[in-house]
């Protein structure tokens, strides 16, 4: 009797709106149980914000849910169907190793997808085993936490559990499951799937669903599907700018990895740039540099064009008119992107108002950074703290001249030097998840079962704009390495 009363409710409060969509867009399916689940990392603050009870979730019953061994009340698990252009080639994809448990409705009434990643095979697994390795799941946990702290829209990570089962990649790896929290998992690829294999009614249902879920403010517009396209374009333009401003390289911007909500999603081979170089690529499979740093805005437009194509039948009954509308919306991206980028770059330099020469001032700095292989993050940090002597190009004529122009620019604005400095502090992170730091944290966790390195890293990454003395050791660069840093998809 008393024992029963002691069981604390985990706070799951599911709705399953996705399961009410046409059946062609998903397959109902439970996660595949695992032999001995163990919780290795848990996001307490995120649990709180979702209205979940952290203590209950970390108990055996709670972990059974996070491992896929138990389906919580109210959940209606399913695997989502989607397609996508992978490195330009169209393919049928879908959740090959993920299960959507349902949508958690928070005490504030917000709706978030709760997805288990690494939860077993589905009809969309193709030749995959439906499982995930511990290293890549912890990596996604770290990067998504860092992105969130940087103020960049992103899917979140609630927990990682190890499964007690080995999985076979190039080497034998411990298996793991990540609980991912997202505004939704609607992707450009979801629309591509329905446009290709669904009916017109399916497509309209999906579009109306996306409008209701993410863009209710335009759902009554006269041409609501055009508004949908425009809003998705706006959010992507804003998102990619934020990536560029912190030097984030997604690594695999396939259309299935672009979320319509405007959140960053699917952190496979992503990494942050150290030395500024527009051609930077980390992913081992991106030999052509398709997803290089400087290409990200171009790829975003390419992906959005694929999205626009799927909407054509809804935009206008006449195809020519529909294409015109889509092209008009797509052509806005460049302007939106450029405007957001300039605002963001001005802020990184402490500039409040606009002057026509600002762009040249910014470009000159970036060119100098490229020429001298200056560290992207640390250069802006040195400028923020008025320590030009900490930059690699200090003492060069080019930099001396640039610095004078920049100072003159700051003198011309009404705002004080102090507010300028504050703007820069808030716009230039002290710390990013440096590749060597992430690798060290993963190595300790995966190979030694020591999570303290990762916990410390997460702690530092949680407040990138405080610029505290404790962060100093995390700002240093890796030892010179003969080999360039490479990332792997980790599937
Ligand atoms: P990604 O490159 O992680 O975006 O994944 C591309 C596609 O491959 C998605 O449809 C995934 O669900 C699928 N996939 C990745 N890894 C596995 C796996 N181990 N088993 C089954 N499907 C997978
Ligand atoms: Mg993906």
Short mmCIF file of C-alpha atoms and ligand atoms in Angstrom, two decimals:
data_model
loop_
_atom_site.label_atom_id
_atom_site.label_comp_id
_atom_site.label_asym_id
_atom_site.label_seq_id
_atom_site.Cartn_x
_atom_site.Cartn_y
_atom_site.Cartn_z
CA UNK A 1 0.00 0.00 0.00
CA UNK A 2 2.60 2.55 1.09
CA UNK A 3 4.99 1.23 -1.52
CA UNK A 4 2.53 2.01 -4.25
CA UNK A 5 2.13 5.54 -2.95
CA UNK A 6 5.87 6.02 -3.13
CA UNK A 7 5.98 5.51 -6.87
CA UNK A 8 6.40 8.99 -8.24
CA UNK A 9 4.70 9.83 -11.47
CA UNK A 10 7.24 10.71 -14.17
CA UNK A 11 4.96 13.40 -15.53
CA UNK A 12 4.51 12.03 -19.03
CA UNK A 13 1.66 13.86 -20.68
CA UNK A 14 1.45 12.64 -24.24
CA UNK A 15 -0.58 13.70 -27.17
CA UNK A 16 -0.06 11.98 -30.51
CA UNK A 17 -1.03 14.43 -33.23
CA UNK A 18 1.44 12.92 -35.70
CA UNK A 19 -0.32 9.57 -35.39
CA UNK A 20 -3.51 11.30 -36.57
CA UNK A 21 -1.91 12.19 -39.90
CA UNK A 22 -2.55 9.96 -42.93
CA UNK A 23 -1.14 6.51 -42.23
CA UNK A 24 1.23 6.62 -45.17
CA UNK A 25 3.58 9.00 -43.34
CA UNK A 26 4.52 6.65 -40.50
CA UNK A 27 4.49 3.09 -39.21
CA UNK A 28 3.16 2.31 -35.74
CA UNK A 29 5.84 0.38 -33.93
CA UNK A 30 7.23 -0.03 -30.43
CA UNK A 31 10.94 0.33 -29.63
CA UNK A 32 12.87 -2.94 -29.44
CA UNK A 33 13.77 -3.73 -25.80
CA UNK A 34 17.43 -3.90 -24.76
CA UNK A 35 19.12 -6.29 -22.34
CA UNK A 36 20.48 -4.09 -19.55
CA UNK A 37 19.81 -0.37 -19.76
CA UNK A 38 21.90 2.00 -17.72
CA UNK A 39 21.45 5.76 -17.54
CA UNK A 40 24.76 7.52 -18.16
CA UNK A 41 23.74 11.13 -18.61
CA UNK A 42 20.55 12.99 -17.79
CA UNK A 43 19.42 16.53 -18.44
CA UNK A 44 17.64 17.63 -15.25
CA UNK A 45 16.83 21.21 -16.27
CA UNK A 46 15.38 20.04 -19.58
CA UNK A 47 13.26 17.45 -17.76
CA UNK A 48 11.95 20.19 -15.47
CA UNK A 49 11.05 22.45 -18.36
CA UNK A 50 9.09 19.61 -19.97
CA UNK A 51 7.09 19.05 -16.79
CA UNK A 52 8.84 15.73 -16.20
CA UNK A 53 9.93 14.47 -12.81
CA UNK A 54 13.71 14.10 -12.91
CA UNK A 55 13.82 11.73 -9.95
CA UNK A 56 11.18 9.41 -11.35
CA UNK A 57 12.82 9.35 -14.76
CA UNK A 58 16.14 8.31 -13.26
CA UNK A 59 14.56 5.41 -11.35
CA UNK A 60 14.46 1.92 -12.88
CA UNK A 61 10.99 2.49 -14.25
CA UNK A 62 11.98 5.81 -15.74
CA UNK A 63 15.11 4.41 -17.36
CA UNK A 64 13.08 1.52 -18.79
CA UNK A 65 11.15 4.15 -20.76
CA UNK A 66 14.32 5.95 -21.90
CA UNK A 67 15.69 2.59 -23.09
CA UNK A 68 12.56 1.66 -24.99
CA UNK A 69 11.84 -1.29 -22.70
CA UNK A 70 8.60 0.18 -21.48
CA UNK A 71 6.10 2.35 -23.33
CA UNK A 72 4.73 5.04 -21.04
CA UNK A 73 1.01 5.54 -20.72
CA UNK A 74 -0.41 7.74 -23.42
CA UNK A 75 2.44 7.21 -25.88
CA UNK A 76 1.69 5.87 -29.36
CA UNK A 77 5.14 4.96 -30.68
CA UNK A 78 5.85 5.21 -34.39
CA UNK A 79 8.61 5.50 -36.95
CA UNK A 80 8.30 8.42 -39.35
CA UNK A 81 8.62 8.01 -43.08
CA UNK A 82 10.66 10.53 -45.04
CA UNK A 83 12.80 10.82 -48.11
CA UNK A 84 15.71 13.08 -48.81
CA UNK A 85 18.47 14.24 -51.09
CA UNK A 86 21.69 12.84 -49.68
CA UNK A 87 24.62 14.68 -51.21
CA UNK A 88 22.27 15.61 -54.04
CA UNK A 89 20.79 12.15 -54.64
CA UNK A 90 17.16 11.47 -53.92
CA UNK A 91 16.48 8.44 -51.70
CA UNK A 92 13.74 6.90 -49.58
CA UNK A 93 14.83 7.13 -45.94
CA UNK A 94 12.70 7.34 -42.80
CA UNK A 95 13.42 6.68 -39.13
CA UNK A 96 15.74 3.74 -39.55
CA UNK A 97 16.79 3.71 -35.95
CA UNK A 98 14.45 6.05 -34.15
CA UNK A 99 11.01 5.85 -32.62
CA UNK A 100 8.79 8.79 -31.81
CA UNK A 101 7.10 8.01 -28.50
CA UNK A 102 4.69 10.89 -28.83
CA UNK A 103 4.46 14.59 -28.05
CA UNK A 104 4.96 15.76 -24.50
CA UNK A 105 2.60 18.60 -23.64
CA UNK A 106 4.36 20.77 -21.07
CA UNK A 107 2.65 22.53 -18.16
CA UNK A 108 2.89 25.70 -20.29
CA UNK A 109 1.01 23.95 -23.07
CA UNK A 110 3.99 23.63 -25.43
CA UNK A 111 4.38 20.50 -27.53
CA UNK A 112 7.66 18.62 -27.96
CA UNK A 113 8.47 15.40 -29.79
CA UNK A 114 10.04 12.75 -27.56
CA UNK A 115 12.11 10.49 -29.76
CA UNK A 116 14.34 7.54 -28.91
CA UNK A 117 17.32 7.35 -31.26
CA UNK A 118 19.03 3.96 -31.49
CA UNK A 119 15.90 2.07 -30.48
CA UNK A 120 15.93 -0.84 -32.92
CA UNK A 121 15.04 -1.68 -36.49
CA UNK A 122 12.02 -0.25 -38.26
CA UNK A 123 10.57 -0.76 -41.74
CA UNK A 124 12.86 2.12 -42.81
CA UNK A 125 16.13 0.60 -41.54
CA UNK A 126 17.26 -0.60 -44.95
CA UNK A 127 20.40 -2.59 -44.15
CA UNK A 128 21.08 -0.87 -40.81
CA UNK A 129 20.83 -2.50 -37.40
CA UNK A 130 18.59 0.20 -35.96
CA UNK A 131 21.08 0.88 -33.21
CA UNK A 132 23.45 3.68 -32.26
CA UNK A 133 26.90 3.70 -30.68
CA UNK A 134 27.56 5.42 -27.38
CA UNK A 135 30.19 7.84 -28.69
CA UNK A 136 28.00 9.50 -31.35
CA UNK A 137 25.02 9.72 -28.99
CA UNK A 138 27.13 11.46 -26.34
CA UNK A 139 28.47 13.69 -29.08
CA UNK A 140 24.95 14.71 -30.05
CA UNK A 141 24.25 15.38 -26.36
CA UNK A 142 27.27 17.68 -26.02
CA UNK A 143 26.73 19.56 -29.27
CA UNK A 144 23.02 20.09 -28.73
CA UNK A 145 23.67 21.41 -25.22
CA UNK A 146 26.34 23.75 -26.57
CA UNK A 147 24.09 25.01 -29.37
CA UNK A 148 21.29 25.68 -26.94
CA UNK A 149 23.59 27.62 -24.62
CA UNK A 150 24.86 29.63 -27.59
CA UNK A 151 21.26 30.70 -28.18
CA UNK A 152 20.87 28.75 -31.42
CA UNK A 153 17.61 26.90 -32.09
CA UNK A 154 18.30 23.19 -31.75
CA UNK A 155 16.82 19.85 -30.85
CA UNK A 156 17.69 18.94 -27.26
CA UNK A 157 18.96 15.85 -25.50
CA UNK A 158 17.16 14.56 -22.44
CA UNK A 159 19.22 11.47 -21.68
CA UNK A 160 21.59 8.82 -22.92
CA UNK A 161 21.31 5.23 -21.75
CA UNK A 162 23.67 2.42 -22.61
CA UNK A 163 21.92 -0.74 -23.72
CA UNK A 164 24.33 -3.39 -22.42
CA UNK A 165 24.56 -4.67 -25.97
CA UNK A 166 27.49 -4.45 -28.35
CA UNK A 167 27.07 -3.05 -31.78
CA UNK A 168 29.33 -3.66 -34.70
CA UNK A 169 30.80 -0.85 -36.73
CA UNK A 170 34.44 -0.66 -37.78
CA UNK A 171 35.07 -1.78 -34.22
CA UNK A 172 32.82 -3.22 -31.52
CA UNK A 173 31.07 -0.36 -29.71
CA UNK A 174 28.80 -0.10 -26.70
CA UNK A 175 25.22 0.48 -27.83
CA UNK A 176 23.26 3.49 -26.58
CA UNK A 177 19.96 5.30 -26.95
CA UNK A 178 19.56 9.06 -26.97
CA UNK A 179 16.26 10.65 -25.97
CA UNK A 180 15.85 13.54 -28.33
CA UNK A 181 13.45 16.41 -27.73
CA UNK A 182 12.40 18.50 -30.71
CA UNK A 183 9.84 21.12 -31.64
CA UNK A 184 9.00 18.46 -34.22
CA UNK A 185 10.78 16.08 -36.55
CA UNK A 186 9.11 17.47 -39.65
CA UNK A 187 11.81 17.71 -42.29
CA UNK A 188 12.10 18.93 -45.85
CA UNK A 189 12.40 15.20 -46.52
CA UNK A 190 8.99 14.53 -44.95
CA UNK A 191 7.39 16.69 -47.65
CA UNK A 192 9.56 15.11 -50.32
CA UNK A 193 8.30 11.70 -49.28
CA UNK A 194 4.65 12.70 -49.42
CA UNK A 195 5.02 14.67 -52.65
CA UNK A 196 6.57 11.63 -54.30
CA UNK A 197 4.53 8.77 -52.87
CA UNK A 198 1.48 10.27 -51.15
CA UNK A 199 -1.80 11.60 -52.48
CA UNK A 200 -2.67 15.28 -52.93
CA UNK A 201 -4.82 14.99 -49.81
CA UNK A 202 -1.85 13.61 -47.84
CA UNK A 203 0.25 16.55 -48.95
CA UNK A 204 -2.37 19.07 -47.97
CA UNK A 205 -2.88 17.38 -44.61
CA UNK A 206 0.86 17.50 -43.94
CA UNK A 207 1.09 21.15 -44.94
CA UNK A 208 -1.88 22.11 -42.76
CA UNK A 209 -0.39 20.13 -39.90
CA UNK A 210 2.94 21.92 -40.24
CA UNK A 211 1.17 25.28 -40.33
CA UNK A 212 -0.82 24.49 -37.19
CA UNK A 213 2.19 23.16 -35.36
CA UNK A 214 4.83 25.75 -36.20
CA UNK A 215 3.23 28.72 -37.91
CA UNK A 216 -0.28 29.17 -36.51
CA UNK A 217 0.01 32.95 -36.98
CA UNK A 218 -0.12 32.55 -40.78
CA UNK A 219 -2.45 29.54 -40.93
CA UNK A 220 -5.39 31.76 -41.91
CA UNK A 221 -3.54 33.66 -44.63
CA UNK A 222 -5.14 33.81 -48.04
CA UNK A 223 -2.42 31.66 -49.58
CA UNK A 224 -1.35 29.84 -46.44
CA UNK A 225 0.94 27.46 -48.29
CA UNK A 226 2.92 30.35 -49.70
CA UNK A 227 3.12 31.74 -46.17
CA UNK A 228 4.36 28.35 -44.99
CA UNK A 229 7.14 28.42 -47.55
CA UNK A 230 8.06 32.01 -46.68
CA UNK A 231 8.16 31.30 -42.95
CA UNK A 232 10.31 28.20 -43.35
CA UNK A 233 12.69 30.23 -45.53
CA UNK A 234 12.84 32.98 -42.90
CA UNK A 235 13.67 30.56 -40.12
CA UNK A 236 16.34 28.80 -42.14
CA UNK A 237 17.95 32.10 -43.13
CA UNK A 238 18.08 33.07 -39.45
CA UNK A 239 19.40 29.67 -38.41
CA UNK A 240 22.19 29.39 -40.94
CA UNK A 241 23.37 32.90 -40.05
CA UNK A 242 23.64 31.82 -36.43
CA UNK A 243 25.71 28.81 -37.47
CA UNK A 244 28.03 31.02 -39.52
CA UNK A 245 28.46 33.52 -36.71
CA UNK A 246 29.84 30.90 -34.31
CA UNK A 247 31.67 28.83 -36.93
CA UNK A 248 29.40 25.80 -36.74
CA UNK A 249 29.64 23.35 -39.62
CA UNK A 250 26.75 20.90 -39.77
CA UNK A 251 28.55 18.50 -42.07
CA UNK A 252 25.61 16.69 -43.60
CA UNK A 253 22.98 19.19 -44.71
CA UNK A 254 20.95 16.65 -46.64
CA UNK A 255 17.31 17.61 -47.10
CA UNK A 256 16.28 14.99 -44.54
CA UNK A 257 18.45 16.76 -41.98
CA UNK A 258 16.73 20.13 -42.37
CA UNK A 259 13.93 20.64 -39.83
CA UNK A 260 10.99 22.82 -40.85
CA UNK A 261 10.78 24.19 -37.31
CA UNK A 262 14.09 25.99 -37.87
CA UNK A 263 15.95 23.93 -35.28
CA UNK A 264 19.40 22.50 -35.89
CA UNK A 265 19.01 18.74 -36.13
CA UNK A 266 21.03 15.55 -36.64
CA UNK A 267 24.48 16.24 -35.29
CA UNK A 268 26.43 13.53 -37.06
CA UNK A 269 29.72 14.75 -38.41
CA UNK A 270 29.28 18.37 -37.34
CA UNK A 271 32.08 20.37 -35.74
CA UNK A 272 33.15 23.91 -34.95
CA UNK A 273 35.80 25.65 -37.01
CA UNK A 274 39.07 26.61 -35.31
CA UNK A 275 41.13 28.62 -37.82
CA UNK A 276 38.94 30.74 -40.06
CA UNK A 277 38.76 29.21 -43.50
CA UNK A 278 35.59 29.33 -45.60
CA UNK A 279 36.52 25.98 -47.18
CA UNK A 280 36.57 24.14 -43.86
CA UNK A 281 35.09 20.63 -43.99
CA UNK A 282 35.40 18.05 -41.25
CA UNK A 283 33.25 15.20 -42.46
CA UNK A 284 35.18 12.24 -43.80
CA UNK A 285 32.46 11.48 -46.34
CA UNK A 286 32.26 15.02 -47.75
CA UNK A 287 35.20 14.75 -50.11
CA UNK A 288 33.81 17.38 -52.50
CA UNK A 289 33.26 19.98 -49.78
CA UNK A 290 29.56 20.19 -50.61
CA UNK A 291 28.81 21.04 -46.99
CA UNK A 292 31.84 23.26 -46.33
CA UNK A 293 31.44 26.27 -44.03
CA UNK A 294 31.00 28.85 -46.78
CA UNK A 295 28.60 26.61 -48.71
CA UNK A 296 26.05 26.28 -45.94
CA UNK A 297 23.85 29.22 -47.03
CA UNK A 298 23.91 28.01 -50.65
CA UNK A 299 22.99 24.50 -49.64
CA UNK A 300 20.19 25.88 -47.48
CA UNK A 301 18.67 27.56 -50.55
CA UNK A 302 19.10 24.39 -52.56
CA UNK A 303 17.28 22.40 -49.87
CA UNK A 304 14.57 25.04 -49.63
CA UNK A 305 14.07 24.83 -53.38
CA UNK A 306 13.41 21.10 -52.95
CA UNK A 307 10.88 22.01 -50.26
CA UNK A 308 9.26 24.60 -52.53
CA UNK A 309 8.94 21.99 -55.31
CA UNK A 310 6.91 19.75 -53.04
CA UNK A 311 4.50 22.61 -52.34
CA UNK A 312 3.85 23.54 -55.99
CA UNK A 313 0.47 21.78 -56.26
CA UNK A 314 -0.69 23.70 -53.19
CA UNK A 315 0.69 27.11 -54.11
CA UNK A 316 -1.49 27.65 -57.17
CA UNK A 317 -3.62 25.49 -59.42
CA UNK A 318 -1.71 26.72 -62.44
CA UNK A 319 1.79 25.27 -62.47
CA UNK A 320 3.42 28.32 -64.03
CA UNK A 321 1.89 30.59 -61.40
CA UNK A 322 2.92 28.19 -58.67
CA UNK A 323 6.52 28.19 -59.89
CA UNK A 324 6.54 31.98 -59.98
CA UNK A 325 5.35 32.17 -56.39
CA UNK A 326 7.92 29.63 -55.25
CA UNK A 327 10.73 31.42 -57.05
CA UNK A 328 9.70 34.71 -55.52
CA UNK A 329 9.80 33.25 -52.04
CA UNK A 330 13.15 31.55 -52.63
CA UNK A 331 14.71 34.73 -53.96
CA UNK A 332 14.05 36.36 -50.58
CA UNK A 333 16.53 34.05 -48.89
CA UNK A 334 19.64 35.86 -50.08
CA UNK A 335 18.41 39.22 -48.83
CA UNK A 336 17.20 37.83 -45.49
CA UNK A 337 20.42 35.95 -44.99
CA UNK A 338 22.61 38.91 -45.87
CA UNK A 339 20.73 41.28 -43.61
CA UNK A 340 20.84 38.89 -40.64
CA UNK A 341 24.50 38.15 -41.24
CA UNK A 342 25.44 41.83 -41.34
CA UNK A 343 23.52 42.51 -38.13
CA UNK A 344 25.22 39.57 -36.43
CA UNK A 345 28.68 40.50 -37.66
CA UNK A 346 28.21 44.12 -36.63
CA UNK A 347 27.29 42.91 -33.15
CA UNK A 348 30.44 40.77 -33.04
CA UNK A 349 32.36 44.00 -33.64
CA UNK A 350 30.33 46.07 -31.19
CA UNK A 351 28.57 48.08 -33.89
CA UNK A 352 24.98 49.14 -33.25
CA UNK A 353 23.88 51.17 -36.25
CA UNK A 354 24.38 50.66 -39.94
CA UNK A 355 26.95 52.34 -42.14
CA UNK A 356 27.48 51.34 -45.75
CA UNK A 357 31.20 50.62 -45.22
CA UNK A 358 30.53 48.12 -42.45
CA UNK A 359 30.52 45.19 -44.81
CA UNK A 360 33.97 46.06 -46.12
CA UNK A 361 35.26 46.40 -42.56
CA UNK A 362 33.93 42.94 -41.73
CA UNK A 363 35.24 41.38 -44.94
CA UNK A 364 38.68 42.89 -44.40
CA UNK A 365 38.89 41.30 -40.98
CA UNK A 366 37.73 37.91 -42.26
CA UNK A 367 40.21 38.02 -45.14
CA UNK A 368 43.01 38.79 -42.71
CA UNK A 369 41.87 35.94 -40.50
CA UNK A 370 41.90 33.57 -43.43
CA UNK A 371 45.32 34.70 -44.61
CA UNK A 372 46.87 34.29 -41.15
CA UNK A 373 44.85 31.20 -40.17
CA UNK A 374 43.54 33.06 -37.16
CA UNK A 375 41.38 31.17 -34.73
CA UNK A 376 37.82 32.32 -35.41
CA UNK A 377 36.49 32.29 -31.84
CA UNK A 378 39.61 33.53 -30.11
CA UNK A 379 40.17 36.40 -32.51
CA UNK A 380 36.74 37.84 -31.78
CA UNK A 381 37.29 37.23 -28.09
CA UNK A 382 40.60 39.13 -28.16
CA UNK A 383 38.88 42.05 -29.89
CA UNK A 384 36.05 41.95 -27.35
CA UNK A 385 38.48 42.29 -24.46
CA UNK A 386 40.55 44.92 -26.21
CA UNK A 387 43.57 42.65 -26.44
CA UNK A 388 44.69 43.01 -30.06
CA UNK A 389 48.09 41.72 -28.96
CA UNK A 390 46.45 38.29 -28.55
CA UNK A 391 45.64 38.02 -32.24
CA UNK A 392 48.01 36.25 -34.63
CA UNK A 393 48.24 39.23 -36.96
CA UNK A 394 49.07 41.77 -34.29
CA UNK A 395 51.84 44.07 -35.48
CA UNK A 396 51.13 43.62 -39.19
CA UNK A 397 50.43 46.80 -41.11
CA UNK A 398 47.16 45.38 -42.35
CA UNK A 399 45.87 44.75 -38.88
CA UNK A 400 47.11 48.06 -37.48
CA UNK A 401 45.21 49.90 -40.21
CA UNK A 402 42.13 47.76 -39.79
CA UNK A 403 42.17 48.29 -36.03
CA UNK A 404 42.34 52.06 -36.47
CA UNK A 405 39.40 52.00 -38.88
CA UNK A 406 37.41 49.85 -36.51
CA UNK A 407 38.12 52.12 -33.55
CA UNK A 408 37.16 55.15 -35.63
CA UNK A 409 33.95 53.36 -36.58
CA UNK A 410 33.14 52.77 -32.90
CA UNK A 411 33.93 56.41 -32.11
CA UNK A 412 31.41 57.54 -34.74
CA UNK A 413 28.48 55.83 -33.05
CA UNK A 414 26.48 57.34 -30.24
CA UNK A 415 26.66 54.32 -27.96
CA UNK A 416 29.41 54.28 -25.36
CA UNK A 417 32.46 52.06 -25.52
CA UNK A 418 31.03 50.24 -22.52
CA UNK A 419 27.81 49.29 -24.29
CA UNK A 420 29.82 48.32 -27.34
CA UNK A 421 31.92 46.03 -25.19
CA UNK A 422 28.78 44.52 -23.67
CA UNK A 423 27.33 43.87 -27.12
CA UNK A 424 30.54 42.09 -28.11
CA UNK A 425 30.57 40.01 -24.94
CA UNK A 426 27.06 38.85 -25.70
CA UNK A 427 27.85 38.11 -29.33
CA UNK A 428 31.24 36.41 -29.10
CA UNK A 429 31.35 33.17 -27.15
CA UNK A 430 34.32 32.52 -24.89
CA UNK A 431 34.01 28.82 -25.47
CA UNK A 432 32.78 26.53 -28.20
CA UNK A 433 32.93 22.73 -28.13
CA UNK A 434 36.49 22.50 -29.40
CA UNK A 435 37.04 19.29 -31.29
CA UNK A 436 39.91 18.06 -29.12
CA UNK A 437 37.88 18.76 -25.97
CA UNK A 438 34.88 16.87 -27.29
CA UNK A 439 37.09 13.95 -28.30
CA UNK A 440 38.76 13.86 -24.87
CA UNK A 441 35.36 13.84 -23.14
CA UNK A 442 34.08 11.05 -25.38
CA UNK A 443 37.25 9.02 -24.97
CA UNK A 444 37.07 9.15 -21.16
CA UNK A 445 33.37 8.27 -21.17
CA UNK A 446 33.36 5.54 -23.79
CA UNK A 447 36.72 3.90 -23.10
CA UNK A 448 37.11 4.45 -19.35
CA UNK A 449 33.54 4.86 -18.20
CA UNK A 450 34.63 8.21 -16.75
CA UNK A 451 31.96 10.84 -17.33
CA UNK A 452 33.63 13.56 -15.27
CA UNK A 453 35.49 15.04 -18.26
CA UNK A 454 32.25 15.33 -20.18
CA UNK A 455 30.41 16.79 -17.17
CA UNK A 456 33.07 19.46 -16.77
CA UNK A 457 32.95 20.27 -20.46
CA UNK A 458 29.16 20.54 -20.37
CA UNK A 459 29.44 22.83 -17.39
CA UNK A 460 31.76 25.21 -19.22
CA UNK A 461 29.73 25.10 -22.43
CA UNK A 462 26.56 25.96 -20.53
CA UNK A 463 27.47 29.64 -20.26
CA UNK A 464 29.50 30.66 -23.29
CA UNK A 465 28.93 34.37 -22.83
CA UNK A 466 29.95 34.76 -19.19
CA UNK A 467 33.67 34.92 -20.03
CA UNK A 468 34.68 33.60 -16.62
CA UNK A 469 38.27 32.82 -15.63
CA UNK A 470 37.44 29.09 -15.29
CA UNK A 471 36.71 28.98 -19.00
CA UNK A 472 40.23 30.06 -19.96
CA UNK A 473 41.68 26.58 -20.24
CA UNK A 474 38.87 25.60 -22.61
CA UNK A 475 39.75 28.35 -25.05
CA UNK A 476 43.14 26.96 -25.95
CA UNK A 477 43.82 25.33 -29.26
CA UNK A 478 44.76 21.70 -29.74
CA UNK A 479 48.42 20.74 -30.02
CA UNK A 480 49.64 20.99 -33.60
CA UNK A 481 48.57 17.83 -35.34
CA UNK A 482 49.88 16.49 -38.61
CA UNK A 483 46.48 15.13 -39.53
CA UNK A 484 43.45 17.36 -40.10
CA UNK A 485 40.51 16.76 -37.79
CA UNK A 486 37.99 14.36 -39.29
CA UNK A 487 34.46 13.52 -38.21
CA UNK A 488 32.44 10.44 -39.01
CA UNK A 489 28.74 9.92 -39.44
CA UNK A 490 28.72 7.45 -36.58
CA UNK A 491 25.77 5.42 -37.83
P1 LIG B 1 21.71 10.32 -40.93
O1 LIG B 1 22.88 10.32 -41.83
O2 LIG B 1 22.03 10.04 -39.50
O3 LIG B 1 20.84 11.52 -41.10
O4 LIG B 1 20.83 9.05 -41.36
C1 LIG B 1 20.39 8.84 -42.67
C2 LIG B 1 19.39 7.72 -42.70
O5 LIG B 1 19.98 6.48 -42.30
C3 LIG B 1 18.19 7.91 -41.79
O6 LIG B 1 17.08 7.41 -42.48
C4 LIG B 1 18.53 7.06 -40.61
O7 LIG B 1 17.40 6.64 -39.90
C5 LIG B 1 19.25 5.90 -41.25
N1 LIG B 1 20.17 5.20 -40.35
C6 LIG B 1 21.32 5.70 -39.83
N2 LIG B 1 21.91 4.78 -39.04
C7 LIG B 1 21.13 3.68 -39.04
C8 LIG B 1 21.21 2.39 -38.42
N3 LIG B 1 22.21 2.05 -37.63
N4 LIG B 1 20.22 1.52 -38.67
C9 LIG B 1 19.18 1.85 -39.46
N5 LIG B 1 19.06 3.02 -40.08
C10 LIG B 1 20.01 3.94 -39.88
MG1 LIG B 2 19.27 12.29 -40.39
#
